[in-house]
Coordinates of C-alpha atoms (C1' of nucleotides) in Angstrom, one line a residue:
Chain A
X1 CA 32.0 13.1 -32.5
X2 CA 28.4 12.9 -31.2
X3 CA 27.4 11.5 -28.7
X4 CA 23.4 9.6 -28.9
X5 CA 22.6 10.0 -24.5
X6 CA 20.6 6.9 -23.7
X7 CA 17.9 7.8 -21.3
X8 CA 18.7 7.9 -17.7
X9 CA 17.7 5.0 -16.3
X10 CA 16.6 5.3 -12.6
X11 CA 13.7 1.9 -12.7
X12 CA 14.5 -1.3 -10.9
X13 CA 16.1 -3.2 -13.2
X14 CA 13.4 -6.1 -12.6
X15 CA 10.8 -3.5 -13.6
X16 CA 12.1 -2.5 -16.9
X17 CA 12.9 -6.4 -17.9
X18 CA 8.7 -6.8 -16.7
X19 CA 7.9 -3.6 -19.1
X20 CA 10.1 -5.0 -21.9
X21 CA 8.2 -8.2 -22.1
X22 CA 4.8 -6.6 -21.3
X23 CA 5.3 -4.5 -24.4
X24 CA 5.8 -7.6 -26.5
X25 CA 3.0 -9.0 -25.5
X26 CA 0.9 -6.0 -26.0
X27 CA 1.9 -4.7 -28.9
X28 CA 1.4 -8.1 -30.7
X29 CA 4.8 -9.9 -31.3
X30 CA 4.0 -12.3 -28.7
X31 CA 0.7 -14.0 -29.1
X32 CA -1.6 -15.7 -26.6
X33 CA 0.0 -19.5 -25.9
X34 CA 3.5 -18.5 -27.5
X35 CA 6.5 -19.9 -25.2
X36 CA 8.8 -17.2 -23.8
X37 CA 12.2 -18.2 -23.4
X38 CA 13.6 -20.3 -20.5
X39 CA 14.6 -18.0 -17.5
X40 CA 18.5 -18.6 -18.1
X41 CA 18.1 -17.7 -21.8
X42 CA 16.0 -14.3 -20.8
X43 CA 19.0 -14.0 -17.6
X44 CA 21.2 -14.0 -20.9
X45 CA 19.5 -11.5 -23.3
X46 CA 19.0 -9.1 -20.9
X47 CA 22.3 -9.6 -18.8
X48 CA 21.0 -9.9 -15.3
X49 CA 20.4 -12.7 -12.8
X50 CA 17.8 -15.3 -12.6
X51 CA 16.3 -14.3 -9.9
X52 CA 15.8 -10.4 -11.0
X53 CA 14.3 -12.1 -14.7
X54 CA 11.6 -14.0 -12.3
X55 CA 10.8 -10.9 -10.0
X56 CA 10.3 -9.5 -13.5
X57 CA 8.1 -12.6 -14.3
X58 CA 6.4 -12.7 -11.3
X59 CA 5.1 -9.0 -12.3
X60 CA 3.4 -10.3 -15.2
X61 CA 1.9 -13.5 -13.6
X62 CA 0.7 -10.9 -11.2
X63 CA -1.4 -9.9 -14.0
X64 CA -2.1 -13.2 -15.3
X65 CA -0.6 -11.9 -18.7
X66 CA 2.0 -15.3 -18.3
X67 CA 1.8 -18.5 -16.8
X68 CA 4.7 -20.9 -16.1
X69 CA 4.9 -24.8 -15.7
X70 CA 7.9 -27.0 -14.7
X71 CA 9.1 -29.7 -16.7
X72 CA 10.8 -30.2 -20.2
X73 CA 7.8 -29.6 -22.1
X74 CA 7.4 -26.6 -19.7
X75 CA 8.5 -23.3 -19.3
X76 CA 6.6 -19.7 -19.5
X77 CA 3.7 -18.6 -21.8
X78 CA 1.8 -15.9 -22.8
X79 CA -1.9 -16.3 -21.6
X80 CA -4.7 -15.7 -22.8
X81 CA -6.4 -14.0 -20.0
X82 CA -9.9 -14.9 -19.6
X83 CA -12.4 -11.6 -18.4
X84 CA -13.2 -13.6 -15.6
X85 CA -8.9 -13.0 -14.5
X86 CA -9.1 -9.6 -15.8
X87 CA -12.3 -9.2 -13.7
X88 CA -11.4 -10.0 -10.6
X89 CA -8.3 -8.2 -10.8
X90 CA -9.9 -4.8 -11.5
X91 CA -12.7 -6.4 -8.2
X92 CA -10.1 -5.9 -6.1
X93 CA -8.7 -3.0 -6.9
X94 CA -12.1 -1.0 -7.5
X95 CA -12.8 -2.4 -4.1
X96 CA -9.6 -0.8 -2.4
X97 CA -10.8 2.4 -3.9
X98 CA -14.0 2.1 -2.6
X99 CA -12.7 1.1 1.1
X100 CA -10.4 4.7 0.7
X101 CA -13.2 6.2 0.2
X102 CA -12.1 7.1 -3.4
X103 CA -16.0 6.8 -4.5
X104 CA -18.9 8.2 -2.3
X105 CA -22.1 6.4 -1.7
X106 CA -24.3 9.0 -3.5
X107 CA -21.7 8.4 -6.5
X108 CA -21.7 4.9 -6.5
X109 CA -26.0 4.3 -6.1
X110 CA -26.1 6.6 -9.5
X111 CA -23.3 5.2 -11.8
X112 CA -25.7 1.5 -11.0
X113 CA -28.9 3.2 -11.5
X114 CA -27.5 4.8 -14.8
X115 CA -25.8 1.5 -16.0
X116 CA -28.2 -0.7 -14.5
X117 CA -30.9 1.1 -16.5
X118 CA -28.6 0.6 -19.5
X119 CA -28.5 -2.5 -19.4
X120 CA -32.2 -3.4 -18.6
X121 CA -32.9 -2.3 -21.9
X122 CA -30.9 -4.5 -23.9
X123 CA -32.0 -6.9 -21.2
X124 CA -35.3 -6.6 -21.8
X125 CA -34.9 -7.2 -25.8
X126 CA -32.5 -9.6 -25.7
X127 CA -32.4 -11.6 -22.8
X128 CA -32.4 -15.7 -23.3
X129 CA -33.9 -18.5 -20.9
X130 CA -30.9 -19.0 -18.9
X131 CA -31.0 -15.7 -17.5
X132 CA -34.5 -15.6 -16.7
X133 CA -33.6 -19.2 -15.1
X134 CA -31.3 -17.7 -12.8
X135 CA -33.0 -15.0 -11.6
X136 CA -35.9 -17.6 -10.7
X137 CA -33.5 -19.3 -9.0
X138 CA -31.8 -16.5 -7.0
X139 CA -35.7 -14.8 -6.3
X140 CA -36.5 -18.1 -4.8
X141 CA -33.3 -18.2 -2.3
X142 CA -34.1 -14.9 -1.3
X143 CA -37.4 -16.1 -0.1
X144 CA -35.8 -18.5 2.0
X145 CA -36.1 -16.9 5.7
X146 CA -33.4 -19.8 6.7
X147 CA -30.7 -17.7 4.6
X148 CA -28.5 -15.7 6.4
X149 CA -27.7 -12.3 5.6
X150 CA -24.4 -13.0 4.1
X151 CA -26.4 -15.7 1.6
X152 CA -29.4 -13.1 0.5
X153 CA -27.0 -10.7 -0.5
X154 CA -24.2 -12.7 -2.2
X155 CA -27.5 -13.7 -4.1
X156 CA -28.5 -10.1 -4.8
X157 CA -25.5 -10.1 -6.2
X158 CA -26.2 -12.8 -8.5
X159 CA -29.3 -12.0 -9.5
X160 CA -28.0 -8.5 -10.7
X161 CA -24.9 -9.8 -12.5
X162 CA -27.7 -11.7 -14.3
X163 CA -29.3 -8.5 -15.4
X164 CA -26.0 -7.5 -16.6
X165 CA -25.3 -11.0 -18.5
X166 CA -29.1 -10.4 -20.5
X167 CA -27.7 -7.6 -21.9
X168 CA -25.7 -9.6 -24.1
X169 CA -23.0 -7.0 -24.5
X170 CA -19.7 -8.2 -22.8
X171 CA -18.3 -4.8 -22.5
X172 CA -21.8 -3.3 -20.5
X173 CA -21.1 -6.7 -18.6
X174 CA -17.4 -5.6 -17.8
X175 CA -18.4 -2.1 -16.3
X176 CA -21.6 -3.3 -14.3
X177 CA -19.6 -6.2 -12.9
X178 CA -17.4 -3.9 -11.0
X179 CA -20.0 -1.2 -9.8
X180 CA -21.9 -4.2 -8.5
X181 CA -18.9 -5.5 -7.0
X182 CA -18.3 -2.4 -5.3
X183 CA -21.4 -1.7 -4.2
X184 CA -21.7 -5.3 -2.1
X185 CA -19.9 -4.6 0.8
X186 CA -22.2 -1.2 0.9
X187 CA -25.5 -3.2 -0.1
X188 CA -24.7 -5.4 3.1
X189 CA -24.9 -2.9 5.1
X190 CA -28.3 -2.2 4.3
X191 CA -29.3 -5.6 4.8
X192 CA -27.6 -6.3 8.0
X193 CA -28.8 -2.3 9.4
X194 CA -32.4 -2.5 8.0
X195 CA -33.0 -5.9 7.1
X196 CA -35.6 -4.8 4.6
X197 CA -35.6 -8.3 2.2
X198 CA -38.8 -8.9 1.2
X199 CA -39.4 -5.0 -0.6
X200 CA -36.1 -6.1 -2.4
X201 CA -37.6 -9.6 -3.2
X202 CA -40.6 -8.3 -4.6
X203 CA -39.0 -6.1 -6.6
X204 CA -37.0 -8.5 -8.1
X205 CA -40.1 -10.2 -9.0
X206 CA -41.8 -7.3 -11.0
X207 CA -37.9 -7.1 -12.7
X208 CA -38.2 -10.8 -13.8
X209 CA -41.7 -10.4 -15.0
X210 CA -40.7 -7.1 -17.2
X211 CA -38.1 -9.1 -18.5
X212 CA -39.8 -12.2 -19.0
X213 CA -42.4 -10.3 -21.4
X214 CA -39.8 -7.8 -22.8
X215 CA -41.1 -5.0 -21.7
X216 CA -38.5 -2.7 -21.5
X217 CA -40.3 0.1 -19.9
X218 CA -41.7 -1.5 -17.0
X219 CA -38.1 -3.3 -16.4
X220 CA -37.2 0.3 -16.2
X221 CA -39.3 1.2 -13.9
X222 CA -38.8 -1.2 -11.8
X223 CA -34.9 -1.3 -11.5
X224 CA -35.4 2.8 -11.0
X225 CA -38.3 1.8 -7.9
X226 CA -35.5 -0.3 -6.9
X227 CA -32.9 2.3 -6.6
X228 CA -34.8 4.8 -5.5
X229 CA -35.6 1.9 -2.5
X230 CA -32.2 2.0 -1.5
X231 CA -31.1 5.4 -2.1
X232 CA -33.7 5.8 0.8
X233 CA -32.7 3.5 3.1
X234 CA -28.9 4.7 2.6
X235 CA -30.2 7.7 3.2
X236 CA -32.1 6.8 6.4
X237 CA -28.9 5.1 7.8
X238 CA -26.9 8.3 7.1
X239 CA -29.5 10.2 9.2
X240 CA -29.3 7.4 11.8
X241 CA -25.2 7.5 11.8
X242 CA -25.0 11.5 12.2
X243 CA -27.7 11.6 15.3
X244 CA -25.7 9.2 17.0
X245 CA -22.5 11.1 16.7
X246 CA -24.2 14.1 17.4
X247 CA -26.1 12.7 20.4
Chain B
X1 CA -6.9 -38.8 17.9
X2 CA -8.1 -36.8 15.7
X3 CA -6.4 -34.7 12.9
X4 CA -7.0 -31.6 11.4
X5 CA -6.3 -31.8 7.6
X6 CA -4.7 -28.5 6.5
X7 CA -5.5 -28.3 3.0
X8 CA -3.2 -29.4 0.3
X9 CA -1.2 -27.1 -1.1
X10 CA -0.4 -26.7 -4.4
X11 CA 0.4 -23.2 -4.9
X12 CA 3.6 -22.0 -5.1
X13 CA 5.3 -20.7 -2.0
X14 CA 5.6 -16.5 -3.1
X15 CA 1.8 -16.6 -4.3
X16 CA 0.6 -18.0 -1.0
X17 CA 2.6 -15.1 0.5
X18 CA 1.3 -12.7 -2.1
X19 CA -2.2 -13.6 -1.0
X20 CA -1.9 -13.6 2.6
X21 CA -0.4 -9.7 2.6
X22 CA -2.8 -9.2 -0.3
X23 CA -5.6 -10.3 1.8
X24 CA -4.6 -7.9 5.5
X25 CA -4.4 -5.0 2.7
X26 CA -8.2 -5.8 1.6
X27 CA -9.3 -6.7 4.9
X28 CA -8.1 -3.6 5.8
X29 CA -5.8 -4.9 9.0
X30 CA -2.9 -2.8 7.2
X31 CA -4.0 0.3 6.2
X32 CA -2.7 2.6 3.6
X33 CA 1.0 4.1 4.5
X34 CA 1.3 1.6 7.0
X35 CA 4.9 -0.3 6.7
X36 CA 5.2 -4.1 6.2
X37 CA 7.8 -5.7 8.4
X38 CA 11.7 -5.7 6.4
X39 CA 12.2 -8.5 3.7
X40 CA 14.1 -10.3 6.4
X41 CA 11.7 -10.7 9.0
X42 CA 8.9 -11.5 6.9
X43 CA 11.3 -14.1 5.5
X44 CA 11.4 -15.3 8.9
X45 CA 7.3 -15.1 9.9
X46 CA 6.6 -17.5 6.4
X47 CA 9.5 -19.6 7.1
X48 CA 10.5 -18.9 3.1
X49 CA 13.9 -17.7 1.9
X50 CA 14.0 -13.5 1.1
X51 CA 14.0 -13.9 -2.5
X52 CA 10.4 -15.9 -2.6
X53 CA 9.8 -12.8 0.2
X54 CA 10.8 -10.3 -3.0
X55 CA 8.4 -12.1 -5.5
X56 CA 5.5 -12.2 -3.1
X57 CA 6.2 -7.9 -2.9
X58 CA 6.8 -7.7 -6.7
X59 CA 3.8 -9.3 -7.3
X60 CA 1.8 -6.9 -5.3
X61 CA 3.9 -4.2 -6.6
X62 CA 2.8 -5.2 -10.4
X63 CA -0.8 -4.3 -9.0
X64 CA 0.5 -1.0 -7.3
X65 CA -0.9 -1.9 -3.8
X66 CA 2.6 -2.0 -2.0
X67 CA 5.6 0.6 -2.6
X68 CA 9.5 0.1 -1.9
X69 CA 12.2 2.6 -1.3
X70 CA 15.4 1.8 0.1
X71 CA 17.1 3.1 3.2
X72 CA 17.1 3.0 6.7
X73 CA 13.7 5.2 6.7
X74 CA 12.8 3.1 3.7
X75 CA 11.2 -0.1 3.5
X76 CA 8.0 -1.5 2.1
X77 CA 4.9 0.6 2.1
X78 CA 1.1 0.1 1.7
X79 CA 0.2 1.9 -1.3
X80 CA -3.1 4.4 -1.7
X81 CA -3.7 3.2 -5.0
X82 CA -4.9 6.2 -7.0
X83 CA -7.4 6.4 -10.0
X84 CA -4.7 6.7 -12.5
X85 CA -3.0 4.0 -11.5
X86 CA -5.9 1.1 -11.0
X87 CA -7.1 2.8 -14.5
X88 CA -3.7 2.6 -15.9
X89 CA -3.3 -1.4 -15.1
X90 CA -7.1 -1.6 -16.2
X91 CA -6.7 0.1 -19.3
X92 CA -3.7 -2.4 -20.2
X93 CA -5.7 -5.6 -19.9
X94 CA -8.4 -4.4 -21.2
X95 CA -6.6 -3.7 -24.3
X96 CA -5.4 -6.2 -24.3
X97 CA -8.7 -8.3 -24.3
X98 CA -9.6 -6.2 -27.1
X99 CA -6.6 -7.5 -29.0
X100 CA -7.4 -10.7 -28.6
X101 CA -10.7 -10.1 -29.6
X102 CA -12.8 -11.1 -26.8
X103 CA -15.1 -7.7 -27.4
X104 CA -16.2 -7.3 -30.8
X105 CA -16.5 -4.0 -32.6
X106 CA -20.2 -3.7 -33.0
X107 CA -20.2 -4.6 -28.8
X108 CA -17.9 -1.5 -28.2
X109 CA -19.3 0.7 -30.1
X110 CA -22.8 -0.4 -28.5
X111 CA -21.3 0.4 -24.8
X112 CA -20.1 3.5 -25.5
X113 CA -22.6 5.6 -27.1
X114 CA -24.8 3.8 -24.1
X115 CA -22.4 5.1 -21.6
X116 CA -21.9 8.2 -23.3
X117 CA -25.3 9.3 -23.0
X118 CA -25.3 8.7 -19.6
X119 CA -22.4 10.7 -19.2
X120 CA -23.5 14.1 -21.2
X121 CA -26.8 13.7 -19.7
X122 CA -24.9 14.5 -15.8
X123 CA -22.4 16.6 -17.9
X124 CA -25.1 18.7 -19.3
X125 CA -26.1 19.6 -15.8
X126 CA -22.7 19.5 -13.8
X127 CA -20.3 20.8 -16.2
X128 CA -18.0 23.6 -15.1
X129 CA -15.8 25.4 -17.1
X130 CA -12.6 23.6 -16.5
X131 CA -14.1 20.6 -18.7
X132 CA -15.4 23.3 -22.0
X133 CA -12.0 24.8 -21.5
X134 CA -10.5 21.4 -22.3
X135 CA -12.9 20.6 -24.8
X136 CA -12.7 24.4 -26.5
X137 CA -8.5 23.2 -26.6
X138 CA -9.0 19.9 -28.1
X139 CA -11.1 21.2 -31.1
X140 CA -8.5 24.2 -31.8
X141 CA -5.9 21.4 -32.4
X142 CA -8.2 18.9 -33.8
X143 CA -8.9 22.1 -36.6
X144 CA -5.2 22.0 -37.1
X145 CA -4.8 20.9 -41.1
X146 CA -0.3 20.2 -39.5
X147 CA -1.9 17.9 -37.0
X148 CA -0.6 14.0 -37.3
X149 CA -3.1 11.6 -37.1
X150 CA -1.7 10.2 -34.3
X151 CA -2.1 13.3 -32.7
X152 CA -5.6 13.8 -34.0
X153 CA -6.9 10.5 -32.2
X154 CA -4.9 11.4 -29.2
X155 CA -7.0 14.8 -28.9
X156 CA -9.9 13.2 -29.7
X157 CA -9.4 10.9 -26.7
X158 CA -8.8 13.8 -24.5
X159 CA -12.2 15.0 -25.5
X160 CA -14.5 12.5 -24.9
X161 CA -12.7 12.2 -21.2
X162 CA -13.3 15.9 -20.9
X163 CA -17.5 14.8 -21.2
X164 CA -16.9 12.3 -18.6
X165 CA -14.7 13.9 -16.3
X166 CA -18.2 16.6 -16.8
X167 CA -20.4 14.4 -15.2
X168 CA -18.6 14.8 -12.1
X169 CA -19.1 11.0 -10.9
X170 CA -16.0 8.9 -11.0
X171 CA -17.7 5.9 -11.0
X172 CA -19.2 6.5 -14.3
X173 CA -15.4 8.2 -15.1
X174 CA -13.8 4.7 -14.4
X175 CA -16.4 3.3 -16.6
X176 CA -16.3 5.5 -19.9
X177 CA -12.3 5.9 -19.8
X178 CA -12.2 2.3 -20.1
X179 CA -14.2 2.3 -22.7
X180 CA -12.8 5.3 -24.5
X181 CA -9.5 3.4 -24.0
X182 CA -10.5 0.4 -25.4
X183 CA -11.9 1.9 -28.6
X184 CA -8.9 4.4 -29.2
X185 CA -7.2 1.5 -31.7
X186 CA -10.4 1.1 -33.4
X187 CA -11.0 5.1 -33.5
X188 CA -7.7 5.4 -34.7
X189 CA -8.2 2.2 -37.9
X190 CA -10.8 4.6 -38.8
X191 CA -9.2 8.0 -38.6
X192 CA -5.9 6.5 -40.7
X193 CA -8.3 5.1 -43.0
X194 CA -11.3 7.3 -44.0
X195 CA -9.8 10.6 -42.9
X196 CA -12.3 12.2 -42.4
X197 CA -11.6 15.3 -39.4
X198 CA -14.2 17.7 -40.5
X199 CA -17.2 15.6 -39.5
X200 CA -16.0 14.4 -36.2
X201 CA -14.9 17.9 -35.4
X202 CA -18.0 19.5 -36.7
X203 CA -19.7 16.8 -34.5
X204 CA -17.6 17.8 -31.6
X205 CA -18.5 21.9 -31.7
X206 CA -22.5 20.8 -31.8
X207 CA -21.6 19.0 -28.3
X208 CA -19.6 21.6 -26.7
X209 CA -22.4 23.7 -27.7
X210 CA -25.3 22.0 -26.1
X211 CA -23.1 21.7 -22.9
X212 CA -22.1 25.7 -22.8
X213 CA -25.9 25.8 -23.0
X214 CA -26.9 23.1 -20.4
X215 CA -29.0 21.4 -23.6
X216 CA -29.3 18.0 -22.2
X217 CA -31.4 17.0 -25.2
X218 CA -29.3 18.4 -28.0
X219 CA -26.1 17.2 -26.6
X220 CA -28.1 13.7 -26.3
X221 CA -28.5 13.9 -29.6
X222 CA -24.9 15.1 -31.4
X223 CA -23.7 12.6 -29.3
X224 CA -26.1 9.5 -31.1
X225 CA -25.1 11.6 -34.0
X226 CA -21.5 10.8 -34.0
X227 CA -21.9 7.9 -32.6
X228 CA -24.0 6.4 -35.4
X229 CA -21.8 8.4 -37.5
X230 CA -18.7 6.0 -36.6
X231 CA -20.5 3.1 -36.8
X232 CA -21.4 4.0 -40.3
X233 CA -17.5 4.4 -41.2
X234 CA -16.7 1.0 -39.2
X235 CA -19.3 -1.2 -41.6
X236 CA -17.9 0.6 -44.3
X237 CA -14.7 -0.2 -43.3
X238 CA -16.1 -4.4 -42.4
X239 CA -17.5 -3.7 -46.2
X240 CA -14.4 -2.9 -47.9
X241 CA -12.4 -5.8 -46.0
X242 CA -15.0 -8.0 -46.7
X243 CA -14.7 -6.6 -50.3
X244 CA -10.9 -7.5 -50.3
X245 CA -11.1 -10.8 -49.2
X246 CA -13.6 -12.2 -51.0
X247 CA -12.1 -10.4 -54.5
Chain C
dT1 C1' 27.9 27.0 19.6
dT2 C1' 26.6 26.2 15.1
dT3 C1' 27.2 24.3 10.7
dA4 C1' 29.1 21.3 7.3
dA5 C1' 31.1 17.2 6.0
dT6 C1' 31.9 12.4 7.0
dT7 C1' 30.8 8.0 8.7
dA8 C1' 27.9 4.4 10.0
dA9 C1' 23.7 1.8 9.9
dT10 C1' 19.7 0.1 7.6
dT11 C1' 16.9 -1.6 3.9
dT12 C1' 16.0 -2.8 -0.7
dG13 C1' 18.2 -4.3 -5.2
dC14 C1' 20.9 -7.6 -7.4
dT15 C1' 24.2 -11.6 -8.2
dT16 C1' 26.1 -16.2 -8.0
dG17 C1' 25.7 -20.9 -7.2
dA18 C1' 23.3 -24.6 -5.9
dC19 C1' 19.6 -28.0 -4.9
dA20 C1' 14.6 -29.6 -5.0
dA21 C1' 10.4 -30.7 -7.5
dA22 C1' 7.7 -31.5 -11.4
dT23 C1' 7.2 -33.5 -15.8
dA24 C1' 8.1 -35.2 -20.5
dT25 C1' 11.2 -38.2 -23.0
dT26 C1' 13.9 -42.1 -23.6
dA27 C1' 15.8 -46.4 -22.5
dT28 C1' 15.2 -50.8 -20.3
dA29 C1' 13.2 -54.9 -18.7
dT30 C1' 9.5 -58.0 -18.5
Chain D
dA1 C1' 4.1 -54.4 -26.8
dT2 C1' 3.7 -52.6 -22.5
dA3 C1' 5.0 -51.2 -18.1
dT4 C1' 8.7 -49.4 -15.4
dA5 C1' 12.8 -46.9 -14.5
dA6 C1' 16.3 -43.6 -15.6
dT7 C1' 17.2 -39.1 -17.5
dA8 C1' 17.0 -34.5 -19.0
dT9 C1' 14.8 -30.1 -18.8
dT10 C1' 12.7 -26.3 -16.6
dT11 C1' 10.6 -23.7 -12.9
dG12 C1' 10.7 -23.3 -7.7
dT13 C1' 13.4 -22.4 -3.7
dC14 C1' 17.2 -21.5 -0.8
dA15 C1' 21.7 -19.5 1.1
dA16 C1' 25.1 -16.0 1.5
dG17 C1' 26.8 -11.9 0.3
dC18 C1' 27.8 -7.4 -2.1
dA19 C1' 26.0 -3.0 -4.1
dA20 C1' 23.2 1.1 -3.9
dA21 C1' 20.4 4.4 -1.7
dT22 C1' 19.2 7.0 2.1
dT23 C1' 18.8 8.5 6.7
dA24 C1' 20.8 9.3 11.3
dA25 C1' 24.6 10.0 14.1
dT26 C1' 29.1 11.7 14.6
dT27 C1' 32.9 14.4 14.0
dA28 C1' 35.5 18.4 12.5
dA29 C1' 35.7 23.1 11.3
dA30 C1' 34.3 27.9 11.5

DNA sequence: TTTAATTAATTTGCTTGACAAATATTATAT
DNA sequence: ATATAATATTTGTCAAGCAAATTAATTAAA
């Protein structure tokens, strides 16, 4: 007689039920808003306890794949997950990287030059009044000398997120979003070591006017000037770090 | 007398606990390989029963930043999330955002020639022989007539992951494999449906080319080439659905 | 004395059973 | 007919304990 082994199962048991249902969802069977079953009936199915079916669960919500409500007309759904969720998710975790040290400086000012340059381009043909409107908007906080350093640069931020957003292509969107992201906590340095704002404020300004008249070249230009900017003062504050451990 | 209002509370109990480890992890208070306190006691710190402890730690688990063994030496651990893991969980929700159609087709294909170029550009000057030695693989079995198609997209995946592991900046690595993931289903619609190996493969020896050759410009090129190639097959493809439905 | 096997201790993994809280439905009273 | 109250359903939480894994300590044997 043969014998068909089943795979030898070493995964938390919690685990597997969390890759069971995550397949289902992937793979298409359950769609976005469909009801999963209640926990006691998924305790059932898969023969364990309540509680092992919600660590299981609680894995998913993790990654906002489900949500859950109480009450009769409640129970647990498959979510549509919004790129804003998925966004800040992979904010975090790019940021963890970053704070191991997973991603140099040097590496990280040239994958946002290169995709900052990207999307400057598209910007500069496609980008609508409410972009341009923002950036306004964020140059003329920056100008503020009653902001705080914290403010400017959680404005910088803006402001390039709205480069990103001109581009009109969700997907360039999705990858500059998290190289700016993980560039902040660096960028802040800068602005708290050399407290340089208004070269970075007029550069914005020769940014917005590229934009603003669609030239794409001079945009260009500009976001490179830009980088090149703070390449240097990285740079600088590299120097400045080494001769004081040296000293 | 005067009170201090803690803010209400709605969330439940294991995600406020998820958040507050989540947030010493960021802050960098607890450090990679550095040991959370047993279930038990931090049961006993949050005043909250173990098994809202357990879905706090699964949660965090689901996004790989803790790990768990069991045994006296065992415990929970801070994890040092690798590449291939925060890729791994990125890779999944963006698939599944492409499922649910929050990118469109024309959007991806936009972003990844875009990024692409970016990528051969370094790889044309960085590329060691590691990387051609991949690529040099992945064309032998792409040339293979007993090749499944499944295995023909898989290889093809490999490949363009070979040009941006060349560029040598993981930042711009995180960036394309996303992409490259994102597209595989749609590479693979068009593989199963218009068959056709020799051009993509004849496409692929003019890049490997231009990068044994440190061409910049003509790698630049096949790689618009191929890109523009796919995007031919894809309206095609628009055409003959279009075609069916309206028939 | 050294080495191997056994035992004990610790920590996560899992189960059972129960109650609390939220929320829609249904029944009741005005 | 409408407002209110009771009820049922489902997730959220708790309690106590056993199972499994793994290391450290202990004991027995060579």
């Amino acid at each position: 007689m043969t014998v068909r082994y089943e795979p030898l199962v070493t995964e938390s048991l919690a685990k597997q039920v969390a890759e069971k249902i995550r397949g289902s969802i992937t793979d298409g069977r359950l769609k976005a808003d469909d009801q999963l079953p209640t926990e006691e009936e998924l305790a059932q199915q898969f023969q364990v306890s309540r509680p092992t079916i919600r660590e299981a669960l609680k894995r998913l919500a993790a990654q906002s794949l489900i949500r859950s409500r109480r009450g009769p007309s409640g129970g647990t759904f498959v979510n549509r997950p919004s790129q804003e969720e998925v966004r800040s998710n992979l904010t975090t975790a790019t940021a963890l990287l970053v704070s191991l040290g997973e991603f140099s400086i040097p590496e990280i000012l040239e994958a946002r030059q290169d995709l900052e340059l990207v999307c400057i381009r598209h910007a500069a043909q496609r980008r609508e009044e409410p972009e341009l409107a923002v950036m306004r908007e964020e140059i003329e906080i920056q100008e503020r000398s009653t902001v705080s350093d914290t403010d400017f640069c959680a404005s910088d931020v803006r402001f390039h997120r709205a480069i990103a957003d001109a581009s009109h292509n969700p997907v360039l969107q999705f990858a500059m979003f998290t190289v700016i992201e993980a560039l902040q906590p660096i960028e802040n340095m800068v602005v708290f070591h050399v407290r340089q704002r208004d070269m970075i404020v007029k550069q914005h300004k020769k940014i917005l006017a590229a934009l603003s008249e669609r030239k794409a070249g001079a945009a260009a230009q500009a976001v490179t000037e830009q980088m090149e900017y703070l390449r240097a003062r990285f740079d600088e504050a590299h120097e400045l770090r080494r001769a004081r451990i040296s000293a």
